[in-house]
mmCIF file of C-alpha atoms in Angstrom:
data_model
loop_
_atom_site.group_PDB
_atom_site.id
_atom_site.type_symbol
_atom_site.label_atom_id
_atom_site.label_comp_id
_atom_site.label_asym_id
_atom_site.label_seq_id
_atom_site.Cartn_x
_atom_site.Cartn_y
_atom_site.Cartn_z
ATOM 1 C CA UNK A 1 -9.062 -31.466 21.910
ATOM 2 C CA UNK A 2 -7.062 -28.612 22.692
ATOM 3 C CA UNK A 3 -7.103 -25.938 20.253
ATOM 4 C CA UNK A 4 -3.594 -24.022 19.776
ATOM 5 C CA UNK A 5 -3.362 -19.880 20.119
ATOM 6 C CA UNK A 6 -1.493 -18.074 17.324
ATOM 7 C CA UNK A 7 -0.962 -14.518 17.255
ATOM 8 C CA UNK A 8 -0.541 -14.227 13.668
ATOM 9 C CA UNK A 9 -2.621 -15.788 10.579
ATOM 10 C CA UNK A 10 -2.171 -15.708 7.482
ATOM 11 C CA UNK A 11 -5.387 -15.267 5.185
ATOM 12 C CA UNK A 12 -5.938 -14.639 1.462
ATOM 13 C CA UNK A 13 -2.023 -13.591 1.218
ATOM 14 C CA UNK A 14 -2.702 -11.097 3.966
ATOM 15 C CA UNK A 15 -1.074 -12.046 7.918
ATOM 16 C CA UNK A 16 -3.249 -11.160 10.411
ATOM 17 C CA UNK A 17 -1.576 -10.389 13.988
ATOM 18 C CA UNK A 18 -3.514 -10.251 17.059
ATOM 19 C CA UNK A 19 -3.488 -6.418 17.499
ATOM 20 C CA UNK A 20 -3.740 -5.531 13.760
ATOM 21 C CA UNK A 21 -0.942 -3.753 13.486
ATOM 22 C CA UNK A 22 -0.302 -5.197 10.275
ATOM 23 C CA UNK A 23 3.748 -5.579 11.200
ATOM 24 C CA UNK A 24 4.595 -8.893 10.504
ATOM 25 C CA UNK A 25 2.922 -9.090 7.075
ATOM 26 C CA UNK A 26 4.807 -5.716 6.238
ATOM 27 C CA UNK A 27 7.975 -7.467 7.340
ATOM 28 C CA UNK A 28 7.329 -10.634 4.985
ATOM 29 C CA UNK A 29 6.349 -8.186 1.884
ATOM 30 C CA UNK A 30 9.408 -6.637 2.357
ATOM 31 C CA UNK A 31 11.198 -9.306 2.473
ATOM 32 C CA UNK A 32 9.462 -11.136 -0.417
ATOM 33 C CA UNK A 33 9.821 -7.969 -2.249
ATOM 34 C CA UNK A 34 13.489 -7.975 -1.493
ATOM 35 C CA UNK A 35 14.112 -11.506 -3.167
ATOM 36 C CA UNK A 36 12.436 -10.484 -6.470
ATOM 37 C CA UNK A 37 14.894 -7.207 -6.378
ATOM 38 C CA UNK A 38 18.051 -9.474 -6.972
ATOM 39 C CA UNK A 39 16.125 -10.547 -10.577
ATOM 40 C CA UNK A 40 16.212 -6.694 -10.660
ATOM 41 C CA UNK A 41 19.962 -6.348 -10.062
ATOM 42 C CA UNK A 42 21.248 -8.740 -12.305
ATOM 43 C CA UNK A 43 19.121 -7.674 -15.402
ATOM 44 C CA UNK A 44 20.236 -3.985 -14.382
ATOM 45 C CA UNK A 45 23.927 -5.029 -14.893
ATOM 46 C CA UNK A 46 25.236 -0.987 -16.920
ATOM 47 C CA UNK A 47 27.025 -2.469 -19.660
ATOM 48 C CA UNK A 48 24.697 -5.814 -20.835
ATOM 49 C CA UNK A 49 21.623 -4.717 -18.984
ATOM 50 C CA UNK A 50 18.199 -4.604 -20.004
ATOM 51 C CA UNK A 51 16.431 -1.579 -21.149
ATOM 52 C CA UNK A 52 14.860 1.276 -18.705
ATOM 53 C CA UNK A 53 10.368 0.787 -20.052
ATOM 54 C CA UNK A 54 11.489 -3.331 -19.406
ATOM 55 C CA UNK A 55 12.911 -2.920 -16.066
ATOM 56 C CA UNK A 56 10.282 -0.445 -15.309
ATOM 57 C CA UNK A 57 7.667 -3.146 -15.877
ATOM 58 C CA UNK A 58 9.525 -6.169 -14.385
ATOM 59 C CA UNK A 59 9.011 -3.881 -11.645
ATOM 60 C CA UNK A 60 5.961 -3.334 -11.961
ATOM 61 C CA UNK A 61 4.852 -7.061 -12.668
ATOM 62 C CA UNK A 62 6.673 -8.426 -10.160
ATOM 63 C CA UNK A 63 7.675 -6.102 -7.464
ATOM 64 C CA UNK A 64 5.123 -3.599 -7.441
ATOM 65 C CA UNK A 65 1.938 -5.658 -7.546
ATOM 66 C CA UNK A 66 2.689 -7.561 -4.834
ATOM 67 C CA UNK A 67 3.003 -3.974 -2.710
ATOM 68 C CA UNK A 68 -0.636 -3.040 -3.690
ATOM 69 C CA UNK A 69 -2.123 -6.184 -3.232
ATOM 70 C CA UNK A 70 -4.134 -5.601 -0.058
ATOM 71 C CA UNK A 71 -2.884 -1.846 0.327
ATOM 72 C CA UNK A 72 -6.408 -1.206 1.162
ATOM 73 C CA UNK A 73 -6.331 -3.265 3.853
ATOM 74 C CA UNK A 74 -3.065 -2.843 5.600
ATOM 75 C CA UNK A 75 -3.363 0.852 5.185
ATOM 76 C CA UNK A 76 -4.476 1.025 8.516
ATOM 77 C CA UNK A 77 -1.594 0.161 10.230
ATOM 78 C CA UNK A 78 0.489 3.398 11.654
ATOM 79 C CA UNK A 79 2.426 5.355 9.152
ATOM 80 C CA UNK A 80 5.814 4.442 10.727
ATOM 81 C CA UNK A 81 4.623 0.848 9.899
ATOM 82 C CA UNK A 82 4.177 1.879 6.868
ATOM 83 C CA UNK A 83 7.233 3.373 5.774
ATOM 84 C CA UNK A 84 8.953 -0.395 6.037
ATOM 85 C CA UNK A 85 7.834 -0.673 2.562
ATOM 86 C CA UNK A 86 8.908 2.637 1.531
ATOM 87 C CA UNK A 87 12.837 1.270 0.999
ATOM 88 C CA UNK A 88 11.501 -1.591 -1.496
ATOM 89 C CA UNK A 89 10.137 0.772 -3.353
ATOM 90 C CA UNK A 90 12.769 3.391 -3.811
ATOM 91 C CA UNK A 91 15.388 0.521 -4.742
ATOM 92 C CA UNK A 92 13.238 -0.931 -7.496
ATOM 93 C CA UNK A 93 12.939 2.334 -8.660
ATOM 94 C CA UNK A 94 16.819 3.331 -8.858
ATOM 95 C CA UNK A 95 17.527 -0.249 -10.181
ATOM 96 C CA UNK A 96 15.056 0.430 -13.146
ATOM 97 C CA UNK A 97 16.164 3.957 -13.929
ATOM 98 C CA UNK A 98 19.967 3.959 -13.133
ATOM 99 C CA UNK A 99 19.988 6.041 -10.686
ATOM 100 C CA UNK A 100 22.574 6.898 -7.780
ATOM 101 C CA UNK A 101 21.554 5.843 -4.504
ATOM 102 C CA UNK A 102 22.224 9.752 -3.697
ATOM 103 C CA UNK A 103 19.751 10.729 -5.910
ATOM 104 C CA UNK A 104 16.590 12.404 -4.265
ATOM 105 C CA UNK A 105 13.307 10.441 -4.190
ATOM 106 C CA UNK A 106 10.795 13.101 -5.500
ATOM 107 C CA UNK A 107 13.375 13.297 -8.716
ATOM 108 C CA UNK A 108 12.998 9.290 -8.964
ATOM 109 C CA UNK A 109 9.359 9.372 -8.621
ATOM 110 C CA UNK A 110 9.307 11.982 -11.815
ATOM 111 C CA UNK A 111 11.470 10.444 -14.192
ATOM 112 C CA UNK A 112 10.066 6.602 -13.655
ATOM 113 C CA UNK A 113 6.324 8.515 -13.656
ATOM 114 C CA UNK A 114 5.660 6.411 -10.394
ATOM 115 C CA UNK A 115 3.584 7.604 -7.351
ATOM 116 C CA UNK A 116 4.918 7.032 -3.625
ATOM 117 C CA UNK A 117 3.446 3.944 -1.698
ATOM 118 C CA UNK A 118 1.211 6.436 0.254
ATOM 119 C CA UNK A 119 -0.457 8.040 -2.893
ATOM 120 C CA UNK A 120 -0.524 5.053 -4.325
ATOM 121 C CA UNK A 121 -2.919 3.681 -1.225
ATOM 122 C CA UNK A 122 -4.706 6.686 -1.010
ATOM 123 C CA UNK A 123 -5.661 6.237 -4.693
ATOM 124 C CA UNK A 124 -6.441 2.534 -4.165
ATOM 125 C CA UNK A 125 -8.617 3.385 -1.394
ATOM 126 C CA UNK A 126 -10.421 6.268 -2.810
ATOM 127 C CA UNK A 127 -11.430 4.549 -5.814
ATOM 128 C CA UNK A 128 -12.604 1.256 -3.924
ATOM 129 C CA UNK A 129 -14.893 3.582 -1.888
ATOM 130 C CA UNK A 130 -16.442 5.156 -5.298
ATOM 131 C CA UNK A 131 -16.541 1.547 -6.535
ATOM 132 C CA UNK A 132 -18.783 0.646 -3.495
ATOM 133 C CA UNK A 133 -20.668 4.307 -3.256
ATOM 134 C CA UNK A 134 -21.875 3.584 -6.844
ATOM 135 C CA UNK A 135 -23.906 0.381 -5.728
ATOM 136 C CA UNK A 136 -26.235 0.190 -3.148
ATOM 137 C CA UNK A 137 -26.171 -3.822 -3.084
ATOM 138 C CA UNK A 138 -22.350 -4.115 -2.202
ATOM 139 C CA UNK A 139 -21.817 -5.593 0.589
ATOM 140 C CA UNK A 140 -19.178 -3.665 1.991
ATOM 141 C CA UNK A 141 -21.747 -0.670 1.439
ATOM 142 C CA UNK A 142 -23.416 -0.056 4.897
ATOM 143 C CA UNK A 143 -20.065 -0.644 6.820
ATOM 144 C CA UNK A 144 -18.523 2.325 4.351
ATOM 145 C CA UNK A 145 -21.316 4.548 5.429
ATOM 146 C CA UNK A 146 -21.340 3.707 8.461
ATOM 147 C CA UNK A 147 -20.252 7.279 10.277
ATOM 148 C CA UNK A 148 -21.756 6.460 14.032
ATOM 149 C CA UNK A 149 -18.011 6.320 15.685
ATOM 150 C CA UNK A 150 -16.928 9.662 13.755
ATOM 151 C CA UNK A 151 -17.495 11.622 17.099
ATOM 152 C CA UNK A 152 -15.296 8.730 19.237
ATOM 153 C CA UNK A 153 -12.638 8.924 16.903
ATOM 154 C CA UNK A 154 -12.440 12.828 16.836
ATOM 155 C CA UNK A 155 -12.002 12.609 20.532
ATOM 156 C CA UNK A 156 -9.739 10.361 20.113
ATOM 157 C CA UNK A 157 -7.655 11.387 17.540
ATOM 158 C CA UNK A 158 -4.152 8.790 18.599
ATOM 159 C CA UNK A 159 -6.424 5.629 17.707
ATOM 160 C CA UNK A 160 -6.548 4.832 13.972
ATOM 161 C CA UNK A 161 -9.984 5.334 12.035
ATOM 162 C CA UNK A 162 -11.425 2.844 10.314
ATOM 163 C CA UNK A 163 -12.182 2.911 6.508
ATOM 164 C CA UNK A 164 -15.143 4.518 6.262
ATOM 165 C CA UNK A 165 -13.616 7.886 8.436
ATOM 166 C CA UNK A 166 -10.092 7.875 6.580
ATOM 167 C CA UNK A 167 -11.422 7.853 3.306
ATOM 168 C CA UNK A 168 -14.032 10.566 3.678
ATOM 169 C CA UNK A 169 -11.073 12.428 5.614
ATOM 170 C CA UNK A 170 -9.239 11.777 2.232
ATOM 171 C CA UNK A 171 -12.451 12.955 0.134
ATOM 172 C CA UNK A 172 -12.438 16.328 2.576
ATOM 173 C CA UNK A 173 -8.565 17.093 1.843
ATOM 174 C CA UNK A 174 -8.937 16.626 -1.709
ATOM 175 C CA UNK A 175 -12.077 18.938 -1.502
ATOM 176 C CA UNK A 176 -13.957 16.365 -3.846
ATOM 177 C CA UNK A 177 -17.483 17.393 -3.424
ATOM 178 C CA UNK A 178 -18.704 13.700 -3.132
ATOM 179 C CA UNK A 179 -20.530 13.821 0.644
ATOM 180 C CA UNK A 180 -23.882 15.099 1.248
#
């Protein structure tokens, strides 16, 4: 029996495409994301609206979670990929707080007391890797000390690193003195 090709697969909530570039599941979040924002819009109505901390955690709950759910994962793909997500974010955001569409992100990221996407990944990833660092029987602990491609990567510094190098290139910026 012939067995059919796909380029894409979807597993644990995650889609898989044949180059991992992580592109079509970024498209569907956004989109999925998108949907849940109209809930957002109607509830943000200015005269019978809901409150700002109850939008704020609608968000959150319903919007948000679904961006960090396998943020570890798909923060591999290329940071232009990336930034499809970036959008979702800052409307659910202004839709919580009230804000213009003119008003400047870094001033919406203070006065909701939310992080950006990226710092938001970085985080997730940083504390996954302490998380596995702090037991020597996780599975996932060899492969996140594994450092043998370091030198291939330097030398080729277009071609995404895997976990293991971004996170200890994360651990270097932050000058956390973690690494022997």
């Amino acid at each position: 029996e012939e067995l059919s090709v796909s380029s894409e697969h979807k597993f644990l909530g995650i889609i898989l495409d044949s180059k991992l570039t992580f592109i079509p599941h970024l498209k569907y979040l956004k989109a999925r994301c998108l949907k849940t924002m109209n809930l957002l819009k109607i509830l943000s109505h200015t005269t019978w609206g809901s409150h700002r901390k109850c939008l704020l955690s609608l968000y959150n709950s319903l919007v948000r979670s679904r961006l960090d759910y396998g943020a570890i994962i798909y923060n591999s793909a290329t940071p232009s990929a990336l930034k499809i997500l970036d959008p979702v974010h800052h409307l659910g955001i202004r839709l919580a707080t009230g804000a213009f569409r003119t008003s400047p992100i870094q001033s919406l990221y203070v006065e909701s007391n939310q992080w950006s996407l990226h710092l938001q990944r970085s985080y997730s990833s940083f504390t996954y890797f302490l998380k596995v660092q702090a037991n020597i029987e996780h599975p996932s602990y060899s492969t996140i000390n594994d450092v043998t491609a370091a030198t291939l990567f330097h030398n080729r510094p277009a071609a995404r690193k895997p976990f293991s190098l971004r996170v200890r290139n994360l651990i270097e910026e932050m000058g956390v003195p973690l690494l022997d």
